[in-house]
Amino acid sequence: MRSVKFLYAIVALAMILAACAPSSGGGGGEAQAKELKVAILAPLSGPVPTFGVSTRDGALMAIDEWNAKGGVLGMKIVPIVEDSQCTPDPAVNAANKVIDQDGVKFIIGEVCSKASIPVSEIANAKGVLQISPTSTNVSVTVDSQGKVKPYIFRACFIDPFQGQVGAKFAWEKLGAKKAFIMLDQANDYVKGLAEEFEKAFTALGGEIVGKATYTDKDTDFSAILAQIADAKPDVVYLPDYYNIVNLVMKQAKEKGINVPFVGGDGWDSADLDLAAADGGFFTNHYSPDDPRPEVQNFRKAYGEKYKDENGNPKVPDALAALAYDATNLLLEAINQAGTTDTAKVKDTLEKIKFSGVSGQITFDANHNPIKSAVILAVKDGAVRFETVVNP
């Protein structure tokens, strides 16, 4: 009888332990619920790696700050960083990996529009919430019929606004009446900015005296620069990434072409050749010299966390600032929604009012933030704040 009672006691104890143990099933037991996976898709290799480093670091800084305060909804935030290379195929592979293998429901990224657009198709179809820090092409958040993608957002202003700002600045501040446009037709970001600049500049009364295309593999721009010299424009619009800007503007100076170049936020990089780009201007999302407390507190914390190769505090560029804002927007929306259900989080994000490093942010019907832009000047070996342009 004693052995039977002992057996009953062992069985009862086993049942109690089994009931208390966390589930290891695929649905997500208590142990799994203590973590929230967030993917960061950024180009850590490829044509614009500085963009990826800044994006990754800005996002990780926001995540670290949330985790230091206890995470979100009691969950530790676990970042999953993938190199998406600013290129469609690697970005798609990275998105499929984090969604299907890692079980991610939230994506920060990609950086480049040509990579974010195909990722958005995948994420939206699978109900995964994606917020791009920096992809400015309209098609990131809306489909070919102009319908908003419910699960896709961005933290940056869009190409139409950026192109309009660049055109208005060239017309009003530079006094430009004639413009020449250079563009890579295969790059959605570059093409979108160029189209919007042209529309806005001609609407103001300006004339496009020339337009030339190139590819991202080109390194010799002599033929185009000869066209510019012949056309004698008041301004050249070059809305590409810093790697192309460095080549074009260096060769322009070697040929004695001193007309001002104007571009977009793709110029914003620690690897921008300041000597080559001297005399140029570009539209951007924020300036580290902005005196607002949100900016200066961010700059100080970022510099304490990240150092350059000489051990000096890094000055955060717009990529870092926007990634920081995008991550905070996402985590605040989850916090306000009180759930990780992406359908409810997206509804919360649509109505959010957020004070970020890049300004006060609310979203329009197409999930684009309503915010200001700044113009930065490259002068005397530095990038300097020029002016603010409001929506």
Tab-separated table of C-alpha atoms in Angstrom:
chain	number	residue	atom	x	y	z
A	1	MET	CA	0.000	0.000	0.000
A	2	ARG	CA	2.850	2.341	0.842
A	3	SER	CA	4.379	1.752	-2.602
A	4	VAL	CA	1.056	2.551	-4.292
A	5	LYS	CA	0.727	5.802	-2.340
A	6	PHE	CA	4.307	6.654	-3.227
A	7	LEU	CA	3.560	6.003	-6.908
A	8	TYR	CA	0.477	8.260	-6.750
A	9	ALA	CA	2.613	11.015	-5.191
A	10	ILE	CA	5.232	10.762	-7.968
A	11	VAL	CA	2.554	10.916	-10.674
A	12	ALA	CA	0.885	13.930	-9.046
A	13	LEU	CA	4.197	15.741	-8.750
A	14	ALA	CA	4.975	15.052	-12.408
A	15	MET	CA	1.576	16.430	-13.448
A	16	ILE	CA	2.141	19.624	-11.443
A	17	LEU	CA	5.580	20.142	-12.946
A	18	ALA	CA	4.259	19.545	-16.454
A	19	ALA	CA	1.484	22.089	-15.951
A	20	CYS	CA	3.968	24.708	-14.761
A	21	ALA	CA	6.540	24.148	-17.504
A	22	PRO	CA	6.610	26.613	-20.420
A	23	SER	CA	5.345	25.402	-23.752
A	24	SER	CA	7.936	24.511	-26.401
A	25	GLY	CA	5.398	24.379	-29.213
A	26	GLY	CA	5.458	26.572	-32.322
A	27	GLY	CA	2.616	28.821	-31.170
A	28	GLY	CA	4.727	30.746	-28.679
A	29	GLY	CA	4.628	29.801	-25.006
A	30	GLU	CA	5.425	31.919	-21.991
A	31	ALA	CA	9.188	31.727	-22.600
A	32	GLN	CA	8.759	32.943	-26.137
A	33	ALA	CA	6.369	35.713	-25.108
A	34	LYS	CA	9.138	37.302	-23.029
A	35	GLU	CA	10.965	38.286	-26.197
A	36	LEU	CA	9.985	40.496	-29.114
A	37	LYS	CA	11.974	39.975	-32.306
A	38	VAL	CA	12.529	43.033	-34.499
A	39	ALA	CA	14.393	42.715	-37.795
A	40	ILE	CA	16.752	45.418	-39.045
A	41	LEU	CA	17.348	45.171	-42.798
A	42	ALA	CA	20.253	47.416	-43.780
A	43	PRO	CA	22.953	47.541	-46.489
A	44	LEU	CA	26.088	46.595	-44.555
A	45	SER	CA	27.841	45.718	-47.813
A	46	GLY	CA	27.265	46.682	-51.442
A	47	PRO	CA	27.357	50.211	-52.898
A	48	VAL	CA	26.401	52.257	-49.795
A	49	PRO	CA	27.609	50.482	-46.629
A	50	THR	CA	27.814	53.669	-44.538
A	51	PHE	CA	24.037	53.940	-44.916
A	52	GLY	CA	23.662	50.478	-43.432
A	53	VAL	CA	26.008	51.079	-40.512
A	54	SER	CA	24.239	54.306	-39.541
A	55	THR	CA	20.811	52.678	-39.879
A	56	ARG	CA	21.802	49.640	-37.846
A	57	ASP	CA	23.415	51.742	-35.114
A	58	GLY	CA	20.496	54.163	-34.831
A	59	ALA	CA	17.987	51.314	-34.561
A	60	LEU	CA	20.089	49.356	-32.062
A	61	MET	CA	20.507	52.435	-29.894
A	62	ALA	CA	16.729	52.846	-29.659
A	63	ILE	CA	16.302	49.155	-28.839
A	64	ASP	CA	18.992	49.322	-26.145
A	65	GLU	CA	17.260	52.302	-24.547
A	66	TRP	CA	13.909	50.489	-24.470
A	67	ASN	CA	15.492	47.334	-23.046
A	68	ALA	CA	17.221	49.393	-20.338
A	69	LYS	CA	13.738	50.536	-19.257
A	70	GLY	CA	12.312	47.006	-19.208
A	71	GLY	CA	11.569	46.441	-22.898
A	72	VAL	CA	8.096	46.787	-24.367
A	73	LEU	CA	5.023	45.201	-22.727
A	74	GLY	CA	7.396	43.350	-20.410
A	75	MET	CA	9.241	41.751	-23.336
A	76	LYS	CA	12.948	42.047	-24.081
A	77	ILE	CA	13.452	43.341	-27.633
A	78	VAL	CA	15.748	41.083	-29.644
A	79	PRO	CA	17.179	42.654	-32.829
A	80	ILE	CA	17.873	40.469	-35.849
A	81	VAL	CA	20.213	42.295	-38.226
A	82	GLU	CA	20.460	41.238	-41.871
A	83	ASP	CA	22.619	42.663	-44.660
A	84	SER	CA	20.160	43.574	-47.427
A	85	GLN	CA	22.759	45.386	-49.593
A	86	CYS	CA	20.459	48.154	-50.938
A	87	THR	CA	19.642	45.696	-53.747
A	88	PRO	CA	16.321	43.948	-54.542
A	89	ASP	CA	17.330	40.263	-54.508
A	90	PRO	CA	19.444	40.307	-51.305
A	91	ALA	CA	16.757	42.411	-49.614
A	92	VAL	CA	14.007	39.956	-50.613
A	93	ASN	CA	16.113	37.027	-49.372
A	94	ALA	CA	16.721	38.810	-46.073
A	95	ALA	CA	13.009	39.582	-45.660
A	96	ASN	CA	11.955	35.996	-46.368
A	97	LYS	CA	14.577	34.735	-43.938
A	98	VAL	CA	13.557	36.909	-40.990
A	99	ILE	CA	9.838	36.304	-41.587
A	100	ASP	CA	9.793	32.588	-42.410
A	101	GLN	CA	12.763	31.312	-40.401
A	102	ASP	CA	13.053	33.758	-37.494
A	103	GLY	CA	9.315	34.377	-37.054
A	104	VAL	CA	9.656	38.162	-37.152
A	105	LYS	CA	6.479	40.272	-37.307
A	106	PHE	CA	8.163	43.692	-37.344
A	107	ILE	CA	10.791	45.024	-39.783
A	108	ILE	CA	12.868	48.207	-39.662
A	109	GLY	CA	14.176	48.791	-43.202
A	110	GLU	CA	15.209	48.721	-45.902
A	111	VAL	CA	17.202	51.869	-46.548
A	112	CYS	CA	17.039	52.165	-50.351
A	113	SER	CA	13.707	52.430	-52.161
A	114	LYS	CA	14.643	49.864	-54.798
A	115	ALA	CA	15.096	47.338	-51.987
A	116	SER	CA	12.226	48.490	-49.754
A	117	ILE	CA	9.620	48.239	-52.519
A	118	PRO	CA	9.961	44.453	-53.112
A	119	VAL	CA	10.292	43.857	-49.364
A	120	SER	CA	7.054	45.787	-48.816
A	121	GLU	CA	5.175	43.450	-51.166
A	122	ILE	CA	6.263	40.446	-49.128
A	123	ALA	CA	5.682	42.030	-45.722
A	124	ASN	CA	2.268	43.435	-46.589
A	125	ALA	CA	1.050	40.116	-48.026
A	126	LYS	CA	2.113	38.301	-44.847
A	127	GLY	CA	0.730	40.864	-42.390
A	128	VAL	CA	4.229	41.840	-41.212
A	129	LEU	CA	4.574	45.489	-40.197
A	130	GLN	CA	7.436	47.240	-42.005
A	131	ILE	CA	8.639	50.773	-41.374
A	132	SER	CA	11.413	52.090	-43.603
A	133	PRO	CA	13.532	54.790	-42.009
A	134	THR	CA	14.740	56.349	-45.256
A	135	SER	CA	13.064	55.019	-48.430
A	136	THR	CA	11.497	58.071	-50.053
A	137	ASN	CA	9.941	56.621	-53.238
A	138	VAL	CA	6.136	56.874	-53.247
A	139	SER	CA	5.736	53.202	-54.233
A	140	VAL	CA	7.102	51.972	-50.910
A	141	THR	CA	3.772	52.518	-49.133
A	142	VAL	CA	1.281	52.477	-52.038
A	143	ASP	CA	0.728	49.926	-54.806
A	144	SER	CA	0.557	50.480	-58.564
A	145	GLN	CA	-3.126	51.455	-58.275
A	146	GLY	CA	-2.305	54.104	-55.689
A	147	LYS	CA	-3.816	52.093	-52.828
A	148	VAL	CA	-2.034	52.205	-49.491
A	149	LYS	CA	-0.294	49.044	-48.296
A	150	PRO	CA	-1.866	48.606	-44.836
A	151	TYR	CA	1.219	47.220	-43.061
A	152	ILE	CA	3.865	49.499	-44.598
A	153	PHE	CA	5.039	52.848	-43.167
A	154	ARG	CA	8.051	55.149	-43.433
A	155	ALA	CA	9.771	57.649	-41.108
A	156	CYS	CA	11.056	59.978	-43.859
A	157	PHE	CA	9.375	62.463	-46.165
A	158	ILE	CA	8.714	61.313	-49.746
A	159	ASP	CA	10.319	62.122	-53.101
A	160	PRO	CA	7.624	64.567	-54.264
A	161	PHE	CA	8.215	66.752	-51.208
A	162	GLN	CA	12.011	66.430	-51.413
A	163	GLY	CA	12.040	67.174	-55.146
A	164	GLN	CA	9.790	70.185	-54.649
A	165	VAL	CA	11.982	71.494	-51.839
A	166	GLY	CA	15.102	71.135	-53.998
A	167	ALA	CA	13.453	72.948	-56.922
A	168	LYS	CA	12.111	75.753	-54.733
A	169	PHE	CA	15.516	76.231	-53.116
A	170	ALA	CA	17.277	76.328	-56.513
A	171	TRP	CA	14.745	78.831	-57.870
A	172	GLU	CA	14.359	81.134	-54.856
A	173	LYS	CA	17.671	80.943	-52.992
A	174	LEU	CA	20.121	80.215	-55.806
A	175	GLY	CA	18.279	82.298	-58.380
A	176	ALA	CA	18.491	79.467	-60.897
A	177	LYS	CA	16.442	79.816	-64.093
A	178	LYS	CA	18.033	76.972	-66.066
A	179	ALA	CA	18.684	73.464	-64.704
A	180	PHE	CA	20.420	70.322	-65.977
A	181	ILE	CA	19.337	66.952	-64.538
A	182	MET	CA	21.527	63.856	-64.132
A	183	LEU	CA	19.881	60.560	-63.211
A	184	ASP	CA	20.168	56.781	-63.027
A	185	GLN	CA	16.949	55.549	-64.664
A	186	ALA	CA	17.278	52.129	-63.012
A	187	ASN	CA	17.257	53.577	-59.478
A	188	ASP	CA	13.717	54.230	-58.192
A	189	TYR	CA	14.976	56.728	-55.644
A	190	VAL	CA	16.982	58.774	-58.148
A	191	LYS	CA	14.311	58.624	-60.843
A	192	GLY	CA	11.561	59.727	-58.452
A	193	LEU	CA	13.501	62.721	-57.183
A	194	ALA	CA	14.500	63.796	-60.690
A	195	GLU	CA	10.913	63.635	-61.947
A	196	GLU	CA	9.591	65.686	-59.048
A	197	PHE	CA	12.347	68.266	-59.312
A	198	GLU	CA	11.631	68.722	-63.013
A	199	LYS	CA	7.890	69.154	-62.461
A	200	ALA	CA	8.356	71.634	-59.624
A	201	PHE	CA	11.147	73.621	-61.302
A	202	THR	CA	9.274	74.063	-64.584
A	203	ALA	CA	6.069	74.937	-62.699
A	204	LEU	CA	7.987	77.781	-61.051
A	205	GLY	CA	9.009	79.052	-64.493
A	206	GLY	CA	12.393	77.378	-64.787
A	207	GLU	CA	13.785	75.647	-67.874
A	208	ILE	CA	15.384	72.200	-68.090
A	209	VAL	CA	18.245	72.768	-70.527
A	210	GLY	CA	19.481	69.199	-70.514
A	211	LYS	CA	18.990	65.745	-69.082
A	212	ALA	CA	21.456	62.837	-69.089
A	213	THR	CA	21.311	59.281	-67.797
A	214	TYR	CA	23.998	56.924	-66.522
A	215	THR	CA	24.205	53.603	-64.644
A	216	ASP	CA	25.438	52.852	-61.144
A	217	LYS	CA	28.420	51.043	-62.718
A	218	ASP	CA	29.670	54.127	-64.576
A	219	THR	CA	32.856	55.780	-63.350
A	220	ASP	CA	33.665	58.181	-66.199
A	221	PHE	CA	31.184	61.047	-66.588
A	222	SER	CA	33.151	63.066	-69.147
A	223	ALA	CA	30.478	62.903	-71.856
A	224	ILE	CA	27.743	64.161	-69.532
A	225	LEU	CA	29.964	66.874	-68.106
A	226	ALA	CA	30.686	68.066	-71.635
A	227	GLN	CA	26.926	68.370	-72.185
A	228	ILE	CA	26.649	70.410	-68.990
A	229	ALA	CA	29.458	72.726	-70.082
A	230	ASP	CA	27.692	73.320	-73.407
A	231	ALA	CA	24.221	73.816	-71.842
A	232	LYS	CA	25.487	76.398	-69.313
A	233	PRO	CA	22.831	75.705	-66.634
A	234	ASP	CA	22.511	77.731	-63.431
A	235	VAL	CA	22.252	74.528	-61.394
A	236	VAL	CA	22.773	70.784	-61.869
A	237	TYR	CA	20.362	68.451	-60.073
A	238	LEU	CA	22.100	65.200	-59.057
A	239	PRO	CA	19.797	63.250	-56.713
A	240	ASP	CA	21.959	60.150	-56.270
A	241	TYR	CA	23.893	58.462	-53.456
A	242	TYR	CA	27.199	59.793	-52.150
A	243	ASN	CA	29.330	57.265	-54.062
A	244	ILE	CA	28.108	58.644	-57.411
A	245	VAL	CA	28.168	62.258	-56.177
A	246	ASN	CA	31.839	61.892	-55.207
A	247	LEU	CA	32.811	60.768	-58.712
A	248	VAL	CA	30.689	63.257	-60.646
A	249	MET	CA	31.558	66.367	-58.662
A	250	LYS	CA	35.279	65.551	-58.478
A	251	GLN	CA	35.381	65.181	-62.273
A	252	ALA	CA	33.302	68.352	-62.694
A	253	LYS	CA	35.811	70.379	-60.685
A	254	GLU	CA	38.714	68.874	-62.657
A	255	LYS	CA	37.011	70.128	-65.825
A	256	GLY	CA	36.463	73.605	-64.404
A	257	ILE	CA	32.675	73.236	-64.046
A	258	ASN	CA	31.783	75.285	-60.980
A	259	VAL	CA	28.008	75.480	-61.343
A	260	PRO	CA	26.298	74.541	-58.036
A	261	PHE	CA	25.036	70.965	-57.745
A	262	VAL	CA	21.888	70.205	-55.734
A	263	GLY	CA	20.841	66.748	-54.553
A	264	GLY	CA	18.829	64.743	-52.086
A	265	ASP	CA	19.378	62.933	-48.809
A	266	GLY	CA	21.486	60.291	-50.579
A	267	TRP	CA	24.396	62.723	-50.241
A	268	ASP	CA	24.297	62.379	-46.452
A	269	SER	CA	27.235	60.160	-45.534
A	270	ALA	CA	30.492	60.294	-43.617
A	271	ASP	CA	32.078	59.179	-46.908
A	272	LEU	CA	30.852	62.175	-48.909
A	273	ASP	CA	33.937	63.754	-50.518
A	274	LEU	CA	33.648	67.226	-48.997
A	275	ALA	CA	36.276	68.736	-51.280
A	276	ALA	CA	34.567	67.418	-54.395
A	277	ALA	CA	31.069	68.363	-53.183
A	278	ASP	CA	32.104	71.844	-52.018
A	279	GLY	CA	29.585	74.422	-53.174
A	280	GLY	CA	26.778	71.874	-53.362
A	281	PHE	CA	23.488	71.681	-51.461
A	282	PHE	CA	21.191	68.828	-50.534
A	283	THR	CA	17.814	68.277	-48.963
A	284	ASN	CA	17.822	66.267	-45.754
A	285	HIS	CA	15.684	65.132	-42.837
A	286	TYR	CA	17.491	66.765	-39.932
A	287	SER	CA	20.611	68.637	-38.957
A	288	PRO	CA	22.767	67.635	-35.969
A	289	ASP	CA	23.161	71.371	-35.350
A	290	ASP	CA	19.427	71.812	-34.686
A	291	PRO	CA	19.189	73.237	-31.137
A	292	ARG	CA	16.034	71.302	-30.219
A	293	PRO	CA	16.559	69.175	-27.063
A	294	GLU	CA	15.471	66.002	-28.899
A	295	VAL	CA	18.300	66.506	-31.382
A	296	GLN	CA	21.020	67.514	-28.947
A	297	ASN	CA	20.200	64.744	-26.453
A	298	PHE	CA	20.271	62.212	-29.281
A	299	ARG	CA	23.551	63.558	-30.629
A	300	LYS	CA	25.188	63.378	-27.193
A	301	ALA	CA	23.981	59.837	-26.468
A	302	TYR	CA	24.939	58.620	-29.937
A	303	GLY	CA	28.433	60.089	-29.619
A	304	GLU	CA	28.895	58.412	-26.243
A	305	LYS	CA	27.839	55.047	-27.665
A	306	TYR	CA	29.613	55.125	-31.046
A	307	LYS	CA	33.178	56.299	-31.797
A	308	ASP	CA	35.063	56.833	-35.044
A	309	GLU	CA	38.380	55.171	-35.903
A	310	ASN	CA	40.215	57.805	-33.852
A	311	GLY	CA	38.072	57.285	-30.786
A	312	ASN	CA	36.129	60.510	-31.242
A	313	PRO	CA	32.341	60.651	-30.750
A	314	LYS	CA	30.507	60.001	-34.003
A	315	VAL	CA	28.105	62.699	-35.181
A	316	PRO	CA	24.868	60.955	-36.203
A	317	ASP	CA	23.796	61.491	-39.790
A	318	ALA	CA	20.200	61.505	-41.028
A	319	LEU	CA	20.286	57.734	-41.598
A	320	ALA	CA	21.008	57.165	-37.909
A	321	ALA	CA	18.424	59.732	-36.810
A	322	LEU	CA	15.680	58.273	-39.007
A	323	ALA	CA	16.431	54.700	-37.961
A	324	TYR	CA	16.274	55.821	-34.335
A	325	ASP	CA	12.940	57.552	-34.974
A	326	ALA	CA	11.541	54.607	-36.966
A	327	THR	CA	12.399	52.148	-34.201
A	328	ASN	CA	10.952	54.369	-31.495
A	329	LEU	CA	7.797	54.907	-33.549
A	330	LEU	CA	7.335	51.159	-33.918
A	331	LEU	CA	7.990	50.328	-30.267
A	332	GLU	CA	5.803	53.180	-29.016
A	333	ALA	CA	2.965	51.969	-31.256
A	334	ILE	CA	3.302	48.450	-29.837
A	335	ASN	CA	3.339	49.900	-26.336
A	336	GLN	CA	0.234	52.021	-26.962
A	337	ALA	CA	-1.585	49.164	-28.689
A	338	GLY	CA	-0.852	46.890	-25.721
A	339	THR	CA	-0.249	43.962	-28.051
A	340	THR	CA	2.061	42.594	-30.733
A	341	ASP	CA	-0.894	41.898	-33.013
A	342	THR	CA	0.308	43.679	-36.165
A	343	ALA	CA	-3.237	44.559	-37.258
A	344	LYS	CA	-3.765	46.491	-34.023
A	345	VAL	CA	-0.278	47.986	-34.029
A	346	LYS	CA	-0.725	49.386	-37.547
A	347	ASP	CA	-4.030	50.958	-36.489
A	348	THR	CA	-2.255	52.608	-33.569
A	349	LEU	CA	0.628	53.794	-35.749
A	350	GLU	CA	-1.785	55.470	-38.169
A	351	LYS	CA	-3.057	57.726	-35.359
A	352	ILE	CA	0.169	58.287	-33.458
A	353	LYS	CA	1.586	61.716	-32.585
A	354	PHE	CA	5.298	61.429	-32.005
A	355	SER	CA	8.061	63.891	-31.167
A	356	GLY	CA	11.208	62.546	-32.790
A	357	VAL	CA	14.728	63.619	-33.565
A	358	SER	CA	13.663	64.431	-37.129
A	359	GLY	CA	10.670	66.467	-35.969
A	360	GLN	CA	7.029	66.172	-34.942
A	361	ILE	CA	5.539	63.194	-36.772
A	362	THR	CA	1.996	62.274	-37.713
A	363	PHE	CA	1.016	60.095	-40.672
A	364	ASP	CA	-1.068	60.959	-43.710
A	365	ALA	CA	-3.489	58.558	-45.406
A	366	ASN	CA	-0.646	56.942	-47.348
A	367	HIS	CA	1.455	56.278	-44.231
A	368	ASN	CA	3.896	59.090	-45.022
A	369	PRO	CA	5.005	61.335	-42.154
A	370	ILE	CA	4.049	64.992	-42.240
A	371	LYS	CA	7.252	66.810	-41.271
A	372	SER	CA	9.787	69.489	-42.222
A	373	ALA	CA	12.872	69.271	-44.440
A	374	VAL	CA	16.224	71.001	-44.109
A	375	ILE	CA	18.709	72.232	-46.706
A	376	LEU	CA	22.358	71.539	-45.957
A	377	ALA	CA	25.329	73.230	-47.655
A	378	VAL	CA	28.746	71.684	-48.296
A	379	LYS	CA	31.254	74.440	-47.665
A	380	ASP	CA	34.860	74.762	-46.470
A	381	GLY	CA	35.264	71.090	-45.657
A	382	ALA	CA	32.046	70.730	-43.675
A	383	VAL	CA	28.327	70.166	-44.051
A	384	ARG	CA	26.480	73.171	-42.679
A	385	PHE	CA	22.855	73.914	-41.869
A	386	GLU	CA	21.356	76.252	-44.474
A	387	THR	CA	17.580	76.548	-43.899
A	388	VAL	CA	14.365	74.742	-42.909
A	389	VAL	CA	11.459	74.144	-45.304
A	390	ASN	CA	8.080	73.313	-43.787
A	391	PRO	CA	5.338	71.255	-45.483
